[in-house]
Coordinates of C-alpha atoms in Angstrom, one line a residue:
Chain A
M364 CA 112.8 69.0 158.9
S365 CA 111.3 67.7 155.7
G366 CA 111.5 69.7 152.5
L367 CA 114.4 71.5 150.9
V368 CA 117.1 73.1 152.9
V369 CA 119.7 75.2 151.1
Q370 CA 122.7 76.5 153.1
G371 CA 125.5 78.9 152.1
V372 CA 125.4 77.9 148.4
T373 CA 128.0 79.6 146.2
V374 CA 128.1 78.9 142.4
K375 CA 130.4 80.5 139.9
A376 CA 130.4 80.8 136.1
G377 CA 134.1 81.2 135.3
E378 CA 135.3 84.1 137.5
R379 CA 131.8 85.5 138.0
T380 CA 129.9 84.7 141.2
I381 CA 126.3 83.9 140.4
L382 CA 125.2 82.6 143.8
D383 CA 127.0 84.1 146.8
G384 CA 126.4 82.1 150.0
A385 CA 122.6 81.8 149.4
G386 CA 120.5 79.9 151.8
F387 CA 116.7 79.3 152.3
T388 CA 114.2 76.6 153.1
A389 CA 111.3 75.3 151.0
P390 CA 109.0 73.3 153.3
A391 CA 107.3 70.1 152.2
G392 CA 103.6 70.5 151.4
A393 CA 104.0 74.1 150.5
V394 CA 104.5 76.2 147.3
T395 CA 107.7 78.3 147.7
G396 CA 108.3 81.2 145.2
L397 CA 111.8 82.3 144.2
I398 CA 111.5 85.9 143.3
G399 CA 114.0 88.6 142.3
P400 CA 115.1 90.7 139.3
N401 CA 116.6 89.3 136.1
G402 CA 120.1 88.0 136.8
A403 CA 119.6 87.6 140.5
G404 CA 120.4 83.9 140.3
K405 CA 116.9 82.3 140.3
S406 CA 117.5 79.9 137.4
T407 CA 121.0 79.1 138.7
M408 CA 119.6 78.3 142.1
I409 CA 117.1 75.9 140.5
G410 CA 119.9 74.4 138.4
A411 CA 122.1 74.0 141.5
V412 CA 119.3 72.2 143.4
M413 CA 118.7 69.9 140.3
G414 CA 122.4 69.0 140.3
L415 CA 123.1 70.8 137.0
R416 CA 125.5 73.4 138.5
R417 CA 128.6 72.5 140.6
L418 CA 128.6 74.0 144.1
V419 CA 131.8 75.9 145.1
R420 CA 130.5 75.9 148.7
G421 CA 127.4 75.1 150.6
T422 CA 125.0 72.3 151.1
I423 CA 121.6 71.3 149.7
A424 CA 119.5 68.7 151.5
F425 CA 116.2 67.3 150.7
D426 CA 114.3 65.4 153.4
G427 CA 117.6 65.2 155.2
A428 CA 119.4 63.6 152.2
N429 CA 122.5 65.2 150.6
L430 CA 121.2 66.1 147.1
P431 CA 124.5 67.0 145.2
A432 CA 126.0 63.7 146.3
M433 CA 123.2 61.6 144.8
L434 CA 123.5 59.7 141.6
P435 CA 121.7 61.6 138.8
A436 CA 119.2 58.8 138.3
E437 CA 118.4 58.6 142.0
R438 CA 117.9 62.4 142.1
A439 CA 115.6 62.2 139.0
R440 CA 113.3 59.7 140.8
L441 CA 113.0 62.3 143.7
C442 CA 112.7 65.6 141.9
A443 CA 111.4 66.8 138.6
H444 CA 112.5 69.9 136.7
V445 CA 110.5 72.1 134.3
E446 CA 112.6 74.5 132.2
Q447 CA 111.5 77.9 131.0
F448 CA 111.5 76.9 127.3
A449 CA 111.6 73.4 126.1
T450 CA 111.9 73.0 122.3
T451 CA 112.8 69.9 120.3
T452 CA 113.6 69.0 116.7
E453 CA 112.5 65.4 117.4
R454 CA 109.2 64.1 116.2
L455 CA 107.3 63.3 119.4
T456 CA 103.7 63.0 120.4
V457 CA 102.4 64.5 123.6
G458 CA 102.3 61.0 125.0
D459 CA 105.9 60.4 124.1
V460 CA 107.0 63.6 125.8
V461 CA 105.1 62.9 129.0
G462 CA 106.5 59.4 128.8
L463 CA 110.0 60.9 129.1
G464 CA 109.1 61.5 132.8
R465 CA 109.4 57.7 133.2
V466 CA 113.0 57.5 131.9
P467 CA 114.5 57.6 135.5
F468 CA 112.4 54.5 136.3
Q469 CA 113.3 52.4 133.3
S470 CA 116.3 50.2 132.7
A471 CA 118.3 50.1 129.5
W472 CA 117.0 46.5 128.8
Q473 CA 113.4 47.6 128.9
A474 CA 111.9 47.6 125.4
A475 CA 108.6 49.3 126.2
P476 CA 107.0 51.2 129.1
S477 CA 105.6 49.1 132.0
A478 CA 102.0 49.1 133.0
Q479 CA 103.0 51.4 135.9
D480 CA 104.7 53.8 133.5
E481 CA 101.5 54.0 131.4
T482 CA 99.3 54.6 134.5
A483 CA 101.6 57.5 135.6
V484 CA 101.6 59.0 132.1
A485 CA 97.8 58.8 131.8
S486 CA 97.2 60.3 135.3
A487 CA 99.7 63.1 134.6
L488 CA 98.0 64.0 131.4
A489 CA 94.6 63.9 133.1
A490 CA 95.9 66.2 135.9
M491 CA 96.9 68.8 133.3
G492 CA 93.6 68.4 131.5
M493 CA 95.4 67.0 128.4
A494 CA 94.1 63.5 128.2
T495 CA 92.7 64.1 124.7
F496 CA 96.1 65.5 123.5
A497 CA 98.1 62.2 123.9
N498 CA 98.4 61.4 120.2
R499 CA 99.0 65.0 119.0
L500 CA 102.4 66.1 117.8
Y501 CA 104.2 68.2 120.5
Q502 CA 105.7 70.6 117.9
L503 CA 102.3 71.6 116.6
L504 CA 101.0 72.8 120.0
S505 CA 101.0 76.4 121.2
G506 CA 103.6 77.6 123.7
G507 CA 101.1 77.4 126.5
E508 CA 100.0 73.8 125.6
Q509 CA 103.7 72.8 125.4
Q510 CA 104.4 74.2 128.8
R511 CA 101.4 72.2 130.2
V512 CA 102.8 69.1 128.5
Q513 CA 106.2 69.7 130.2
I514 CA 104.5 70.0 133.6
A515 CA 102.6 66.8 132.9
R516 CA 106.0 65.2 132.1
A517 CA 107.3 66.4 135.4
L518 CA 104.2 65.0 137.2
A519 CA 104.7 61.6 135.4
Q520 CA 108.0 61.4 137.3
E521 CA 105.9 61.2 140.5
P522 CA 108.3 63.5 142.2
R523 CA 108.6 64.5 145.9
M524 CA 110.0 67.8 144.8
L525 CA 109.0 69.9 141.8
L526 CA 111.3 72.6 140.5
L527 CA 110.0 75.0 137.9
D528 CA 111.7 77.9 136.2
E529 CA 109.2 80.6 135.5
P530 CA 106.5 78.1 134.5
T531 CA 103.9 80.7 133.7
S532 CA 105.9 83.5 132.1
H533 CA 104.5 83.0 128.5
L534 CA 101.1 81.7 129.3
D535 CA 97.8 83.5 129.0
I536 CA 96.2 84.3 132.4
K537 CA 93.8 81.4 132.4
A538 CA 96.6 79.0 131.6
Q539 CA 98.7 80.6 134.4
L540 CA 96.0 80.0 136.9
L541 CA 95.5 76.4 135.7
V542 CA 99.2 75.6 136.1
L543 CA 99.4 77.2 139.5
D544 CA 96.3 75.4 140.7
V545 CA 97.9 72.1 139.7
L546 CA 101.1 73.0 141.6
R547 CA 99.0 73.9 144.7
A548 CA 97.3 70.6 144.5
Q549 CA 100.7 68.8 144.3
A550 CA 101.9 70.7 147.4
Q551 CA 98.7 69.8 149.2
A552 CA 99.5 66.1 148.4
G553 CA 102.8 66.6 150.2
C554 CA 105.1 67.6 147.4
T555 CA 107.8 70.3 147.9
V556 CA 107.2 72.9 145.1
L557 CA 109.8 75.5 144.3
L558 CA 109.2 77.9 141.4
A559 CA 111.0 81.0 140.1
M560 CA 108.5 83.7 139.3
H561 CA 108.3 87.3 138.0
D562 CA 104.7 88.2 138.7
L563 CA 104.6 89.3 142.3
N564 CA 100.8 89.3 142.5
L565 CA 100.6 85.7 141.3
A566 CA 103.4 84.9 143.8
A567 CA 101.5 86.5 146.6
R568 CA 98.3 84.7 145.6
Y569 CA 99.7 81.2 145.2
C570 CA 102.9 80.9 147.3
D571 CA 102.9 79.9 150.9
H572 CA 106.5 81.0 151.2
L573 CA 108.6 83.5 149.3
V574 CA 112.4 83.7 148.9
V575 CA 113.8 87.0 147.5
L576 CA 117.1 86.7 145.6
D577 CA 119.2 89.7 144.8
A578 CA 122.7 89.6 143.2
G579 CA 123.1 86.0 144.3
K580 CA 122.1 86.5 147.9
V581 CA 118.9 85.8 149.7
V582 CA 117.7 89.1 151.1
A583 CA 114.3 88.2 152.5
E584 CA 112.3 85.0 153.2
G585 CA 108.9 84.4 154.7
T586 CA 105.2 84.6 154.0
P587 CA 104.1 86.9 151.1
A588 CA 102.6 89.3 153.6
D589 CA 105.9 89.5 155.5
V590 CA 108.2 89.7 152.5
L591 CA 106.4 92.1 150.1
D592 CA 106.9 95.6 151.4
P593 CA 107.6 98.8 149.6
D594 CA 111.1 99.2 151.0
L595 CA 112.2 95.8 149.8
L596 CA 110.7 96.3 146.3
L597 CA 112.5 99.6 145.9
R598 CA 115.8 98.1 147.1
V599 CA 115.7 94.9 145.1
Y600 CA 113.7 95.8 142.0
G601 CA 114.3 99.6 142.0
V602 CA 110.5 100.0 141.8
A603 CA 108.3 102.2 143.9
A604 CA 105.1 100.3 144.8
T605 CA 102.2 100.4 147.1
I606 CA 101.1 97.2 148.9
V607 CA 97.3 97.1 149.6
Q608 CA 95.1 94.6 151.4
V609 CA 92.0 93.9 149.4
P610 CA 89.0 93.3 151.7
G611 CA 88.0 89.6 151.7
K612 CA 91.3 88.5 150.2
P613 CA 93.9 86.9 152.4
Y614 CA 96.8 87.9 150.3
P615 CA 98.4 91.3 149.6
L616 CA 98.2 93.1 146.2
V617 CA 101.2 95.0 144.7
I618 CA 100.4 98.1 142.8
Y619 CA 103.4 99.4 140.8
D620 CA 103.8 103.2 141.0
S621 CA 106.9 104.0 139.2
A622 CA 110.5 103.1 138.4
P623 CA 112.4 106.0 139.8
N624 CA 115.7 106.7 138.1
T625 CA 118.3 105.7 140.7
D626 CA 121.4 106.4 138.7
Chain B
M827 CA 102.6 57.0 117.1
M828 CA 101.8 53.4 116.2
P829 CA 100.1 50.8 118.4
R830 CA 102.5 48.0 119.5
P831 CA 101.2 45.2 117.3
A832 CA 101.9 47.5 114.3
Y833 CA 105.6 47.7 115.3
V834 CA 105.8 43.9 115.4
M835 CA 104.2 43.8 111.9
A836 CA 106.6 46.4 110.7
Y837 CA 109.7 44.6 112.0
A838 CA 108.5 41.3 110.5
G839 CA 107.7 43.0 107.2
L840 CA 111.1 44.7 107.0
W841 CA 113.0 41.5 107.8
A842 CA 111.0 39.6 105.1
L843 CA 111.8 42.4 102.7
L844 CA 115.5 42.3 103.6
L845 CA 115.7 38.5 103.1
A846 CA 113.8 38.6 99.8
S847 CA 115.8 41.5 98.5
S848 CA 119.0 39.7 99.3
A849 CA 117.9 36.6 97.4
V850 CA 116.8 38.6 94.4
A851 CA 119.8 40.9 94.4
M852 CA 122.1 37.8 94.2
T853 CA 120.4 36.7 91.0
L854 CA 121.1 40.0 89.3
G855 CA 124.2 40.5 87.4
P856 CA 126.0 39.5 84.1
A857 CA 125.6 35.8 84.8
H858 CA 122.0 34.6 85.1
I859 CA 121.6 32.6 88.3
S860 CA 118.2 31.7 89.6
V861 CA 117.0 32.2 93.2
G862 CA 116.9 28.4 93.7
E863 CA 120.6 28.1 92.6
V864 CA 121.5 30.9 94.9
W865 CA 119.9 29.3 97.9
G866 CA 121.4 25.9 97.0
T867 CA 124.9 27.3 96.8
V868 CA 124.5 29.1 100.1
L869 CA 123.1 26.1 101.9
H870 CA 125.9 24.0 100.4
H871 CA 128.5 26.2 101.8
F872 CA 126.8 26.1 105.2
G873 CA 127.1 22.3 105.0
L874 CA 123.4 21.8 104.8
L875 CA 123.4 20.5 101.2
P876 CA 126.0 17.8 100.3
D877 CA 126.4 18.7 96.7
S878 CA 126.5 22.1 95.1
P879 CA 123.7 22.5 92.6
V880 CA 125.8 24.6 90.2
S881 CA 129.1 24.6 88.4
R882 CA 132.2 25.7 90.2
L883 CA 132.3 28.9 88.3
R884 CA 128.7 29.8 89.2
D885 CA 129.3 28.7 92.7
A886 CA 132.3 31.1 92.9
I887 CA 130.2 33.9 91.4
V888 CA 127.6 33.5 94.2
W889 CA 129.9 32.7 97.1
E890 CA 132.9 34.8 96.3
L891 CA 131.4 37.8 94.5
R892 CA 127.7 38.4 95.0
L893 CA 127.1 37.2 98.6
P894 CA 130.0 39.2 100.2
R895 CA 128.9 42.2 98.2
V896 CA 125.3 41.9 99.3
L897 CA 126.3 41.3 102.9
A898 CA 128.7 44.3 102.8
A899 CA 126.0 46.5 101.4
L900 CA 123.5 45.4 104.1
G901 CA 126.0 46.0 106.9
V902 CA 127.3 49.4 105.6
G903 CA 123.7 50.6 105.1
A904 CA 122.6 49.5 108.6
G905 CA 125.8 51.0 110.1
L906 CA 125.5 54.4 108.3
A907 CA 121.8 54.7 109.1
L908 CA 122.4 54.0 112.8
A909 CA 125.4 56.4 113.0
G910 CA 123.4 59.1 111.2
T911 CA 120.4 58.8 113.6
V912 CA 122.8 59.1 116.6
M913 CA 124.6 62.1 115.2
Q914 CA 121.2 63.9 114.6
V915 CA 120.2 63.4 118.2
L916 CA 123.5 64.2 119.8
T917 CA 124.1 67.4 117.9
R918 CA 120.4 68.3 117.9
N919 CA 120.9 69.1 114.2
P920 CA 118.5 67.6 111.7
L921 CA 121.1 68.1 108.9
A922 CA 123.6 65.9 110.7
D923 CA 124.9 62.8 109.1
P924 CA 127.6 60.3 110.1
Y925 CA 130.3 62.5 108.5
L926 CA 129.4 65.7 110.3
L927 CA 132.5 66.0 112.4
G928 CA 134.9 65.8 109.5
L929 CA 135.0 62.0 109.5
S930 CA 134.6 61.4 105.8
S931 CA 137.1 64.1 104.8
G932 CA 139.6 62.8 107.3
A933 CA 139.0 59.3 106.0
A934 CA 139.6 60.5 102.4
F935 CA 142.8 62.2 103.4
G936 CA 144.0 59.1 105.2
A937 CA 143.2 56.9 102.3
V938 CA 144.8 59.1 99.7
V939 CA 148.0 59.4 101.8
F940 CA 148.2 55.6 102.1
L941 CA 147.5 55.2 98.4
L942 CA 150.1 57.7 97.3
A943 CA 152.6 56.2 99.7
G944 CA 152.3 53.0 97.7
A945 CA 150.2 51.1 100.2
A946 CA 147.0 50.8 98.1
L947 CA 146.1 47.6 99.9
L948 CA 146.1 49.4 103.2
M949 CA 143.7 52.2 102.1
P950 CA 141.0 51.0 104.4
L951 CA 143.4 51.3 107.3
G952 CA 144.4 54.8 106.2
A953 CA 140.7 55.8 105.9
F954 CA 140.0 54.4 109.4
L955 CA 142.9 56.2 111.0
G956 CA 142.1 59.4 109.1
S957 CA 138.5 59.4 110.2
L958 CA 139.4 58.9 113.9
A959 CA 142.1 61.6 113.7
A960 CA 139.6 64.0 112.2
L961 CA 137.0 63.3 114.9
G962 CA 139.7 63.5 117.7
L963 CA 140.9 66.9 116.3
A964 CA 137.4 68.3 116.0
L965 CA 136.5 67.3 119.6
L966 CA 139.8 68.6 120.8
I967 CA 139.2 72.0 119.2
A968 CA 135.7 72.1 120.6
R969 CA 137.1 71.4 124.0
L970 CA 139.7 74.2 123.6
L971 CA 136.9 76.5 122.6
G972 CA 135.4 75.9 126.1
G973 CA 133.7 72.5 126.1
A974 CA 132.5 70.0 123.5
T975 CA 128.9 71.3 123.1
P976 CA 127.1 70.2 119.9
S977 CA 127.4 73.6 118.2
R978 CA 131.1 73.9 118.9
A979 CA 131.8 70.4 117.8
I980 CA 130.0 71.1 114.5
L981 CA 131.9 74.2 113.9
A982 CA 135.2 72.5 114.7
G983 CA 134.2 69.6 112.4
I984 CA 133.5 72.0 109.5
C985 CA 137.0 73.5 110.0
I986 CA 138.7 70.0 110.1
A987 CA 136.7 68.8 107.1
A988 CA 137.7 71.9 105.0
L989 CA 141.4 71.4 106.0
A990 CA 141.3 67.6 105.2
S991 CA 139.5 68.2 101.9
A992 CA 142.1 70.8 100.9
G993 CA 144.9 68.4 101.8
T994 CA 143.3 65.6 99.8
S995 CA 142.9 67.9 96.7
L996 CA 146.4 69.1 97.1
L997 CA 147.8 65.5 97.2
I998 CA 145.8 64.4 94.2
F999 CA 146.7 67.5 92.2
W1000 CA 150.3 67.1 93.1
S1001 CA 151.0 63.5 92.5
A1002 CA 148.2 61.4 91.2
T1003 CA 148.7 60.0 87.7
G1004 CA 146.7 57.9 85.3
D1005 CA 144.3 55.5 86.8
S1006 CA 144.9 56.5 90.4
Y1007 CA 142.6 59.5 89.8
R1008 CA 139.8 57.2 88.9
E1009 CA 140.5 55.0 92.0
I1010 CA 140.6 58.0 94.3
L1011 CA 137.4 59.5 92.8
S1012 CA 135.5 56.3 93.0
W1013 CA 136.6 56.0 96.6
L1014 CA 135.6 59.6 97.4
I1015 CA 132.1 59.1 96.0
G1016 CA 131.8 55.8 97.8
S1017 CA 131.8 52.4 96.2
L1018 CA 131.4 48.8 97.3
S1019 CA 132.9 47.3 94.2
G1020 CA 135.3 44.5 95.0
A1021 CA 133.8 43.9 98.4
N1022 CA 135.1 40.5 99.7
W1023 CA 134.7 38.3 102.8
G1024 CA 137.4 40.3 104.6
D1025 CA 135.3 43.5 104.2
V1026 CA 132.2 41.6 105.3
G1027 CA 134.1 40.5 108.4
L1028 CA 135.2 44.1 109.1
V1029 CA 131.7 45.5 108.7
G1030 CA 130.3 42.7 110.9
L1031 CA 132.9 43.3 113.6
G1032 CA 132.2 47.1 113.6
L1033 CA 128.5 46.4 113.9
V1034 CA 128.9 43.8 116.6
L1035 CA 131.2 46.1 118.7
C1036 CA 129.3 49.3 118.2
A1037 CA 125.6 48.7 117.5
P1038 CA 124.7 47.1 120.9
I1039 CA 126.2 50.1 122.7
I1040 CA 124.0 52.4 120.6
L1041 CA 120.9 50.3 120.6
F1042 CA 120.9 50.0 124.4
S1043 CA 121.2 53.8 124.8
G1044 CA 117.7 54.4 123.3
R1045 CA 116.4 55.5 126.6
G1046 CA 119.2 58.1 127.1
L1047 CA 118.8 59.3 123.5
D1048 CA 115.1 59.9 124.1
A1049 CA 116.0 62.0 127.1
F1050 CA 118.2 64.3 124.8
A1051 CA 115.1 65.5 122.9
F1052 CA 114.9 68.7 124.9
G1053 CA 118.6 69.3 125.3
D1054 CA 121.4 68.6 127.8
A1055 CA 119.8 70.1 130.9
A1056 CA 116.6 68.3 130.4
A1057 CA 118.4 65.0 129.9
A1058 CA 120.5 65.6 133.0
S1059 CA 117.5 66.3 135.1
L1060 CA 116.0 63.0 133.9
G1061 CA 118.9 61.3 135.5
I1062 CA 121.1 60.8 132.4
D1063 CA 124.8 61.1 132.9
I1064 CA 125.0 63.3 129.8
V1065 CA 128.8 63.6 129.6
R1066 CA 129.4 59.9 129.8
L1067 CA 126.6 59.1 127.4
R1068 CA 127.6 61.7 124.8
W1069 CA 131.3 60.5 124.8
T1070 CA 130.4 56.8 124.7
L1071 CA 128.0 57.3 121.8
L1072 CA 130.4 59.6 119.9
A1073 CA 133.1 57.1 120.3
A1074 CA 130.9 54.2 119.2
T1075 CA 129.5 56.2 116.2
A1076 CA 133.0 57.3 115.1
L1077 CA 134.3 53.8 115.3
L1078 CA 131.3 52.5 113.4
T1079 CA 131.5 55.2 110.7
G1080 CA 135.3 54.7 110.4
V1081 CA 134.8 51.1 109.6
M1082 CA 132.0 51.8 107.1
V1083 CA 134.1 54.5 105.4
A1084 CA 137.1 52.2 105.3
V1085 CA 135.1 49.5 103.5
G1086 CA 132.9 51.6 101.2
G1087 CA 134.3 55.1 101.1
A1088 CA 132.2 58.2 101.9
I1089 CA 128.8 56.9 100.7
G1090 CA 126.5 59.9 101.1
F1091 CA 122.8 60.4 101.9
V1092 CA 122.1 57.0 103.5
G1093 CA 123.0 58.3 107.0
L1094 CA 121.0 61.5 106.4
V1095 CA 117.9 60.4 104.6
V1096 CA 117.1 57.0 106.2
P1097 CA 116.8 58.3 109.8
H1098 CA 114.5 61.1 108.6
A1099 CA 112.3 58.8 106.6
V1100 CA 112.0 56.3 109.5
R1101 CA 111.4 59.1 112.0
L1102 CA 108.6 60.5 109.9
A1103 CA 107.0 57.0 109.9
V1104 CA 107.5 55.9 113.5
G1105 CA 108.4 59.0 115.5
S1106 CA 111.5 59.7 117.6
R1107 CA 111.3 57.0 120.2
H1108 CA 114.7 55.6 119.8
R1109 CA 114.0 52.1 121.1
V1110 CA 112.0 51.8 117.9
L1111 CA 113.7 54.3 115.6
L1112 CA 117.2 52.9 116.0
P1113 CA 116.6 49.2 115.0
M1114 CA 114.1 50.3 112.3
S1115 CA 116.6 52.7 110.8
M1116 CA 119.2 49.9 110.6
L1117 CA 116.8 47.7 108.7
V1118 CA 115.7 50.4 106.3
G1119 CA 119.3 51.5 105.8
A1120 CA 120.4 48.0 105.0
I1121 CA 117.6 47.5 102.4
F1122 CA 118.1 50.9 100.9
M1123 CA 121.9 50.3 100.5
L1124 CA 121.3 46.9 99.1
W1125 CA 119.1 48.1 96.3
T1126 CA 121.2 51.2 95.5
D1127 CA 124.3 49.0 95.3
T1128 CA 122.6 46.4 93.2
A1129 CA 121.5 49.2 90.8
A1130 CA 125.0 50.6 90.8
R1131 CA 126.5 47.4 89.7
S1132 CA 123.9 46.1 87.3
L1133 CA 122.0 49.0 85.7
F1134 CA 124.9 50.1 83.4
D1135 CA 126.3 46.7 82.9
P1136 CA 129.2 46.0 82.1
R1137 CA 130.2 49.4 83.5
E1138 CA 129.8 49.9 87.2
L1139 CA 128.9 53.1 88.9
P1140 CA 130.2 54.1 92.4
V1141 CA 127.2 53.5 94.6
G1142 CA 127.6 57.0 96.1
I1143 CA 126.2 58.4 92.9
V1144 CA 123.1 56.2 93.1
T1145 CA 122.5 57.0 96.8
A1146 CA 122.7 60.7 96.0
L1147 CA 120.5 60.4 92.9
V1148 CA 117.9 58.5 94.9
G1149 CA 118.5 60.1 98.3
A1150 CA 118.3 63.8 97.3
P1151 CA 114.7 63.6 95.9
I1152 CA 113.6 61.5 98.9
F1153 CA 115.1 64.1 101.2
L1154 CA 113.2 66.8 99.4
L1155 CA 109.9 64.9 99.7
I1156 CA 110.6 64.4 103.5
L1157 CA 111.2 68.2 103.8
L1158 CA 107.9 69.0 102.1
R1159 CA 106.1 66.5 104.3
Y1160 CA 107.7 68.1 107.4
R1161 CA 106.7 71.5 106.2
R1162 CA 103.1 70.3 105.8
V1163 CA 102.9 69.2 109.4
T1164 CA 105.0 71.8 111.2

């Protein structure tokens, strides 16, 4: 099948097992949400797919190709990665940062971006509604604007797979919806989108497919309506919740009731 | 940050300034020699002019004293500025300079050991070996701490630098007598006095070997702006790139230190000044830093040898006197915009 297929992936940090035989699929043309409590292994999973973490066991395939065996540059032309925080001490304009997305396509001998690079940067900026920001200094932007620049940088990579680690966690609600709308549009254009998320209601609203990680294992996988149920939320998050169906909305709504003391 | 024609103009302007500065610098000094005489002598030695336009003594002043000194200053300045830029990116530390990982202290220790062992002529070799040993030790310690990440390497470098400095002080205190104090001190501060064609050859060799490796890594250095993981996900083989660049930078700095001692501030201030003007795109920043570093070093060295004529200052004093205020200005400017 096309898209991302992760099977039996184990990743360790020293002696500690972070991912423990985790497997799931993220179909092409869909937005897949990776949810689970802090420390469940969401970021590690994204790092593993991106080739930043060594696999002890397991396979990761994208469109049938063995991702961990690829050369870094080859992988970077296929998938783009957006980190949770991206800070720099360098003096870069927004255009320079988005231009970094073209690094995988440039040779060491190339002195300046090609016409194709410049087109990709311009359309990525436009897609994020940041065309007028190109000459502003990245360091002077707000956190939300910086995050949008990072996503524009990922779009400039023209990736077939987008991996994002909590891309909306420090954005205001409008910026969150803007970012998620852009990701939806990317998925509709055929991209495989995988993002780690904390906000279950946004996950239900925007994801076609949810994967629930808990203590390094995948404990549930499916559509938001299938996955989000009170038992699972209590088991995984330790939270009592009610799931309601709002008339006229196709997605479920999670209402958090309490965090019962389970000790 | 600048449109492309502006870069071309900037390069052309800097090259013109460099050539003009060199010509002027060679006329300055105790003996008054005009620009025309300087060019005539140089062209004569390149075989382009059949007869030397000046006396043999003046010919020797230009060809044996001033030209090698000017070329050494240009090369050392370019090399230190380049090495400083790379260290600032690789360690993600704006205060980094070429000596960050204990290189200068190691070099001083090596030089002093050779000097006191009676091998004053081999001081540059001692400096070179000392700097490489310091870097090797710093990286080894960082590795033992669990991987040569930037912050661990810096901490290990501080440790090695302190040890090497203590060793140097101990050796000087224990055994140096009479004029060797002066020689060691001048060397510790950094000086290009007595630079000869051999030094020029060494500096040139260091630049020819190391600069291309660094200049062609501009793309990879750009990708480091947001850290290791970001660089790796842009397809950069970060381990290979970091070690390659550290090795090239250490070799380059080792050579520069061997020739001129631990000349400070050039490798710290020049990259910041150029970054402020042209931004952090390394395919522009690296070559521009080299040019600006060369010109800066040439003028500070010319001032060091001619301002207090007949006495000569170690150039490190001048680079610090000029560099520290410039650095302050840069910091103020940064504060305004961030």
